[in-house]
Coordinates of C-alpha atoms in Angstrom, one line a residue:
X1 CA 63.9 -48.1 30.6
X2 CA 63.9 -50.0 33.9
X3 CA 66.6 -52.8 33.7
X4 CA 65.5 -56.6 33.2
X5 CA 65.7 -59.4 35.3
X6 CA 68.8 -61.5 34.2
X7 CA 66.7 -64.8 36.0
X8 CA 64.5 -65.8 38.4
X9 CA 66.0 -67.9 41.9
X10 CA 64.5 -68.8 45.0
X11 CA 66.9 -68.0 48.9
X12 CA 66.8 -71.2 51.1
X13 CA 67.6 -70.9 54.5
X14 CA 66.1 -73.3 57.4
X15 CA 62.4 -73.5 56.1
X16 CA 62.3 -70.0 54.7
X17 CA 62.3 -69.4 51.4
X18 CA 62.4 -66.0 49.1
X19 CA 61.7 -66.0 45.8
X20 CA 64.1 -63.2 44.1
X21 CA 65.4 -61.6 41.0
X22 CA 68.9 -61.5 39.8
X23 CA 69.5 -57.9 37.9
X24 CA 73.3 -57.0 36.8
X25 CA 75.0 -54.6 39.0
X26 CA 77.7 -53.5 36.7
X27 CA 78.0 -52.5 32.4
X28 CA 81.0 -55.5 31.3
X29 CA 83.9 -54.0 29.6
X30 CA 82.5 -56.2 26.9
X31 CA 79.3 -54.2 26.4
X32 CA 81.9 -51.9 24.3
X33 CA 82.2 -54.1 21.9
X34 CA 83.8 -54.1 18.0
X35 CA 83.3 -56.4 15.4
X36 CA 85.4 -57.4 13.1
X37 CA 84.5 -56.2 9.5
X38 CA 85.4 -56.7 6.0
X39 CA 88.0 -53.7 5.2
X40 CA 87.2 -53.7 1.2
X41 CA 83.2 -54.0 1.3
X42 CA 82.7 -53.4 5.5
X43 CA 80.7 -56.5 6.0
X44 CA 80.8 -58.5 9.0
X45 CA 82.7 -61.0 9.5
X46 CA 81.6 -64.7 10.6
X47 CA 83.6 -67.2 12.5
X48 CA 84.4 -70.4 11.0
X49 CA 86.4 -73.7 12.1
X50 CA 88.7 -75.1 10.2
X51 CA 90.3 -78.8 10.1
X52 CA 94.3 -78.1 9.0
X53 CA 94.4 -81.8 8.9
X54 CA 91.1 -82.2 6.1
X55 CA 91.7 -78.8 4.3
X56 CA 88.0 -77.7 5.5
X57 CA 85.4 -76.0 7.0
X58 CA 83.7 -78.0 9.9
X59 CA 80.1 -77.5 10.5
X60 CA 78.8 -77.7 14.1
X61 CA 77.0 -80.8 13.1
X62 CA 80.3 -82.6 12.8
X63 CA 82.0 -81.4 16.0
X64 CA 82.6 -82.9 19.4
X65 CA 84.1 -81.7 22.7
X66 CA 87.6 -83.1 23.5
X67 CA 89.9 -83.0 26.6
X68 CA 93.8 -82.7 26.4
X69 CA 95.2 -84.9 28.7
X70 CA 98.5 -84.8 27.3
X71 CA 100.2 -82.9 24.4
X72 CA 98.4 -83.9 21.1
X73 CA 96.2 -86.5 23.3
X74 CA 92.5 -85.7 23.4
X75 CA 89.3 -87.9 25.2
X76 CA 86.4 -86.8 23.3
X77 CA 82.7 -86.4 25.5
X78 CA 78.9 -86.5 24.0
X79 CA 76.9 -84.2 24.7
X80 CA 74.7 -87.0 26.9
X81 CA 77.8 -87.5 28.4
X82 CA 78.4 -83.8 29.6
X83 CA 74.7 -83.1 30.2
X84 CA 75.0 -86.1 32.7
X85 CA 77.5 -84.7 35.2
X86 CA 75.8 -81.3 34.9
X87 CA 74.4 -79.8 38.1
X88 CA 70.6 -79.7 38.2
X89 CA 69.2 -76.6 37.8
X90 CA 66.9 -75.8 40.5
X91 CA 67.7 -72.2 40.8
X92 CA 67.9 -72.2 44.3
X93 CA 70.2 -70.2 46.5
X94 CA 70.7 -72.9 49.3
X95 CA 72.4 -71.1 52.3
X96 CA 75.0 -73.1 54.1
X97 CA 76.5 -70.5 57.1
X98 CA 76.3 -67.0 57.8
X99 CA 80.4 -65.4 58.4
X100 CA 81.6 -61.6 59.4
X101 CA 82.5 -60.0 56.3
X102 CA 86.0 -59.8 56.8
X103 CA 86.7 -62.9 56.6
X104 CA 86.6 -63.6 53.4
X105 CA 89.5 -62.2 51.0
X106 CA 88.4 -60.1 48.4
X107 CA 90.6 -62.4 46.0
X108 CA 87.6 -65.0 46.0
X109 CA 85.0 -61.9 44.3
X110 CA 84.2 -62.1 41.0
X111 CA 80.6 -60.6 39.7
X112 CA 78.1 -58.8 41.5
X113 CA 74.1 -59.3 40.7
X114 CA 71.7 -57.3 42.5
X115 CA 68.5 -58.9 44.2
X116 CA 64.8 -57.9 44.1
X117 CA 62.1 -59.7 45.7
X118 CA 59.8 -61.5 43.2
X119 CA 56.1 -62.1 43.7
X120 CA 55.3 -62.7 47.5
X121 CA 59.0 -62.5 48.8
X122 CA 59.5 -59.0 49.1
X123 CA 58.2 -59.3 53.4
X124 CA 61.0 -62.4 53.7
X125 CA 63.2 -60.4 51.4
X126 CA 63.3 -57.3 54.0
X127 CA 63.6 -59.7 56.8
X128 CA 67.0 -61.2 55.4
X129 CA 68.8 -57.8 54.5
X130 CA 67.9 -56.6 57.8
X131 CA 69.0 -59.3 59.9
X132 CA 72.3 -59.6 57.8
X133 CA 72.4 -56.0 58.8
X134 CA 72.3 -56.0 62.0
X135 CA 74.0 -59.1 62.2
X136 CA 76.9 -57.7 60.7
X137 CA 77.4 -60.8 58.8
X138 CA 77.0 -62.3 55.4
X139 CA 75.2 -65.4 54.2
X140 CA 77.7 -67.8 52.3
X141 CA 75.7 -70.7 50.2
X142 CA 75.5 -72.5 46.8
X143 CA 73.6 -71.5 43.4
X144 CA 72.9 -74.1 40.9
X145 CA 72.0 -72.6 37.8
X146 CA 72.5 -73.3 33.3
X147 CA 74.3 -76.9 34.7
X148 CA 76.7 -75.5 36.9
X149 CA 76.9 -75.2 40.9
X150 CA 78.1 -71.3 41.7
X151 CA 79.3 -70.5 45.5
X152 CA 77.5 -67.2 45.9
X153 CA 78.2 -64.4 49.0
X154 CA 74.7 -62.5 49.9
X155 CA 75.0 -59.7 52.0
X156 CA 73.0 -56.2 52.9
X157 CA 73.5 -53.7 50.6
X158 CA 71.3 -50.6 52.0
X159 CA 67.6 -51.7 52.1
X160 CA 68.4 -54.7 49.6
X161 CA 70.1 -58.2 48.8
X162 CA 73.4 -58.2 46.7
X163 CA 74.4 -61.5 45.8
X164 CA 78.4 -61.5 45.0
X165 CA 79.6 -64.7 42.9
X166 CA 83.0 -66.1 44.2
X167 CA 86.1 -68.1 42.8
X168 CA 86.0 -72.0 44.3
X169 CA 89.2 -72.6 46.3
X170 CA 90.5 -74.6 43.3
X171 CA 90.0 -72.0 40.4
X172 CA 92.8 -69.4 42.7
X173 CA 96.4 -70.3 41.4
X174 CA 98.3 -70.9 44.8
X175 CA 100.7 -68.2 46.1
X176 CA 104.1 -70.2 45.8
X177 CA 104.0 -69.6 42.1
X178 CA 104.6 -65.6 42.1
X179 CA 107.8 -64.3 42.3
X180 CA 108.2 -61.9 45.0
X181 CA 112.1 -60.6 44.1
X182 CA 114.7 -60.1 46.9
X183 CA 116.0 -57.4 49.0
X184 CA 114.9 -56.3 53.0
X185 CA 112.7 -53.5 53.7
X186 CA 115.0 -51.2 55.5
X187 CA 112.9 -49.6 58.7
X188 CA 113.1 -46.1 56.9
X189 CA 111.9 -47.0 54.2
X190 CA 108.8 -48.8 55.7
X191 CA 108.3 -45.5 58.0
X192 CA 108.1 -42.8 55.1
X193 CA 105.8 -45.9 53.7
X194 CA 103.4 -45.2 56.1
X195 CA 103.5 -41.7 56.3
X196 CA 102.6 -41.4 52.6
X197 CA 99.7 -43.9 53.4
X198 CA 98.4 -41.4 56.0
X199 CA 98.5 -38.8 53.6
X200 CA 96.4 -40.2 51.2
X201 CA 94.1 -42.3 53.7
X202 CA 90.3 -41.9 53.6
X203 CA 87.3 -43.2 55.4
X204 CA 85.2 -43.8 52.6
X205 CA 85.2 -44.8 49.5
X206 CA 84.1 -42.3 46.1
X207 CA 83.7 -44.2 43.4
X208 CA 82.6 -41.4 41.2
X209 CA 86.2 -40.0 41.5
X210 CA 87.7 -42.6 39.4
X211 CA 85.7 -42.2 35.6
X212 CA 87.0 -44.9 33.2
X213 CA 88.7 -42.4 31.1
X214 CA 89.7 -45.0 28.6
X215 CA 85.8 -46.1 27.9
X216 CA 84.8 -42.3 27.6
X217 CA 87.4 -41.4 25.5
X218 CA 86.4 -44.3 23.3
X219 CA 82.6 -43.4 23.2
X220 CA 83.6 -39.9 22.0
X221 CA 86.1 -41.1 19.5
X222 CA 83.0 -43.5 18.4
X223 CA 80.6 -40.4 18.6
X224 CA 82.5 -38.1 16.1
X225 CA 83.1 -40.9 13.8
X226 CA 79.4 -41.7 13.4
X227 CA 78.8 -38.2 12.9
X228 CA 81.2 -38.3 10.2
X229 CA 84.0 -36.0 11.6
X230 CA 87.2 -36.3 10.6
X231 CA 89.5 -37.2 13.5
X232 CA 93.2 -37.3 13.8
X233 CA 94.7 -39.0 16.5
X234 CA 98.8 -39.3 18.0
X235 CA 99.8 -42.2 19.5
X236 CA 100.3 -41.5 23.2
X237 CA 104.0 -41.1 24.2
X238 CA 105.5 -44.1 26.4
X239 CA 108.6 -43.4 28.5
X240 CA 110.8 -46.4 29.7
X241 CA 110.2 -47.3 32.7
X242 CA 113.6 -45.7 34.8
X243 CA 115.0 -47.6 38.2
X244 CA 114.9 -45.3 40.5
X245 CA 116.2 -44.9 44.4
X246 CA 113.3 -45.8 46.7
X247 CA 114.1 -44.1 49.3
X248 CA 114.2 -41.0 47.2
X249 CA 110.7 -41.8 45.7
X250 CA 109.6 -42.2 48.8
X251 CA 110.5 -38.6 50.0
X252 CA 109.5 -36.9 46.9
X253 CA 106.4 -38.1 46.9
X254 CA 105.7 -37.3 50.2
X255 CA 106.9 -33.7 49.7
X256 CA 104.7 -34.0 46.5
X257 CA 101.8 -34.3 48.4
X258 CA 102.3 -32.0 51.5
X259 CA 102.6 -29.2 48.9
X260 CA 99.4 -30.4 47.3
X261 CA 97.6 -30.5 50.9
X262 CA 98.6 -27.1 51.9
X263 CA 97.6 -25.7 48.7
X264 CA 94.2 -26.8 49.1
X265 CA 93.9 -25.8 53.1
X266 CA 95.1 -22.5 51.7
X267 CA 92.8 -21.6 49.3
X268 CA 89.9 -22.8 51.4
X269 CA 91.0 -20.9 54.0
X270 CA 91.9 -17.8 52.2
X271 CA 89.8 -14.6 52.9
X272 CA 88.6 -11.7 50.4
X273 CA 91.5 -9.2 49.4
X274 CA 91.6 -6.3 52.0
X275 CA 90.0 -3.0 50.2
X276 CA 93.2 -0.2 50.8
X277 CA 92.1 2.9 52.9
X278 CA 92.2 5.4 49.9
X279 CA 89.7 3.2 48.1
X280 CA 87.5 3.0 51.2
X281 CA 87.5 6.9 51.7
X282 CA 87.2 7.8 48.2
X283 CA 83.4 6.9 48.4
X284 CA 82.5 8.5 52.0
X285 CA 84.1 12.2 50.4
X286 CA 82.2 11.9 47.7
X287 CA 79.1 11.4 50.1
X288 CA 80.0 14.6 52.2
X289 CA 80.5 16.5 49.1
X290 CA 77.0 15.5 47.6
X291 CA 74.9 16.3 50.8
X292 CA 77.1 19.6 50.9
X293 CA 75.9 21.1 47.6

């Protein structure tokens, strides 16, 4: 079952414009979803609001969006109020510069939507993912779309368009507020570091090398239930977490992974077993002896 369009947009760049289709490029974690049920009859449960102050059940009819601009302190909107600082939708993809990939952290990603040329777009379509291509760069714009203005990242992806939403500057919490702990790197410990990076380093990237264990394991534990298996389950063991010496870590995991390397190099290199000399002339008398009688 081919996958549907999740809406319709149009790219805007100079006087060009492409009419496209924006399909999901990922399954959300929330596609596995549970609902809560009734544990004495198994329906489903619905979702009610309730007033602690009235002692009842508010219907939607008799609710209204409020802002809390202090504690207990609320400024209530309409929804002609809200619907009037809405962005217009005009579901257009307006292009503002085109930047080299790199310069933009990954930190500002946060969904990715696949782009298909809709009716009459798909000769501009090609035109844009092959001049980001050979561009090497990406085209950074604005999306308005259901009221709200998105800033949006297209760039090549193969023969197509991917269109990557990002995080505004002021939705990122600022650095300053982490905690980043004390104590120096000692020189060492930054060199064994980098020789366990170097270890482990690749050129590209499998993704089909890292399942989601956790959702397959689920979807089987689903599975046997609807097919009305019984299933016992153990709680998996956690261990405290133990402080240990770092520079200790460090060289045990890189003797860890030496052994692991030559293991491998081994048996791809290893050759078939050597036949002994008795079992090779046990064969060639038993020739002579045949063509003797």
């Amino acid at each position: 079952m081919p996958t549907r369009a999740l809406a319709s947009a149009t790219i805007s760049f100079g006087l060009v414009s492409i009419p496209v289709k924006l399909y999901p490029a990922g399954e959300s974690a929330d596609t596995l979803a549970f609902h809560w049920l009734h544990e004495k009859c198994g329906s489903r449960l619905r979702i009610q609001y309730f007033c602690p102050k009235d002692r009842e059940v508010v219907p939607r009819n008799e609710m209204v969006k409020g802002y809390e601009v202090a504690k207990g302190s609320f400024v209530t909107f309409t929804p002609q109020e809200l619907e009037a600082v809405e962005q217009v939708s005009t579901q257009t993809i307006e292009i503002e510069e085109f930047l080299p990939a790199e310069t933009i952290d990954p930190i500002y990603f946060v969904k990715a939507y696949y782009l298909g040329p809709d009716r009459a777009g798909a000769k501009g379509y090609r035109l844009l993912a092959q001049a980001l291509r050979k561009a090497n760069r990406v085209a950074l714009g604005r999306y308005a779309a259901r009221g709200k203005q998105y800033l949006v990242l297209l760039r090549a992806f193969g023969e197509s368009l991917v269109l990557h939403q990002l995080h505004h500057r002021g939705e990122l919490r600022k650095p300053v507020e982490l905690q980043k702990g004390e104590g120096a790197v000692k020189d060492s410990e930054l060199k064994l570091a980098e020789r366990l990076i170097e270890q482990a380093e690749n050129d590209e990237f499998h993704p089909e090398r890292y399942p989601d264990e956790v959702r397959d394991r689920v979807r089987a534990l689903i599975r046997k239930k609807a097919e009305g298996e019984e299933v016992i389950v153990s709680p998996p063991a956690r261990g405290r977490a133990q402080v240990i010496d770092l520079m200790e870590a460090l060289k045990a995991s890189l003797s860890r992974t030496s052994a692991t390397a030559k293991g491998s190099s081994r048996s791809a290199k290893r050759k078939p077993a050597r036949r002994s000399k008795e079992a090779v002339r046990r064969p060639a008398m038993k020739q002579r002896r045949r063509a003797a009688r």
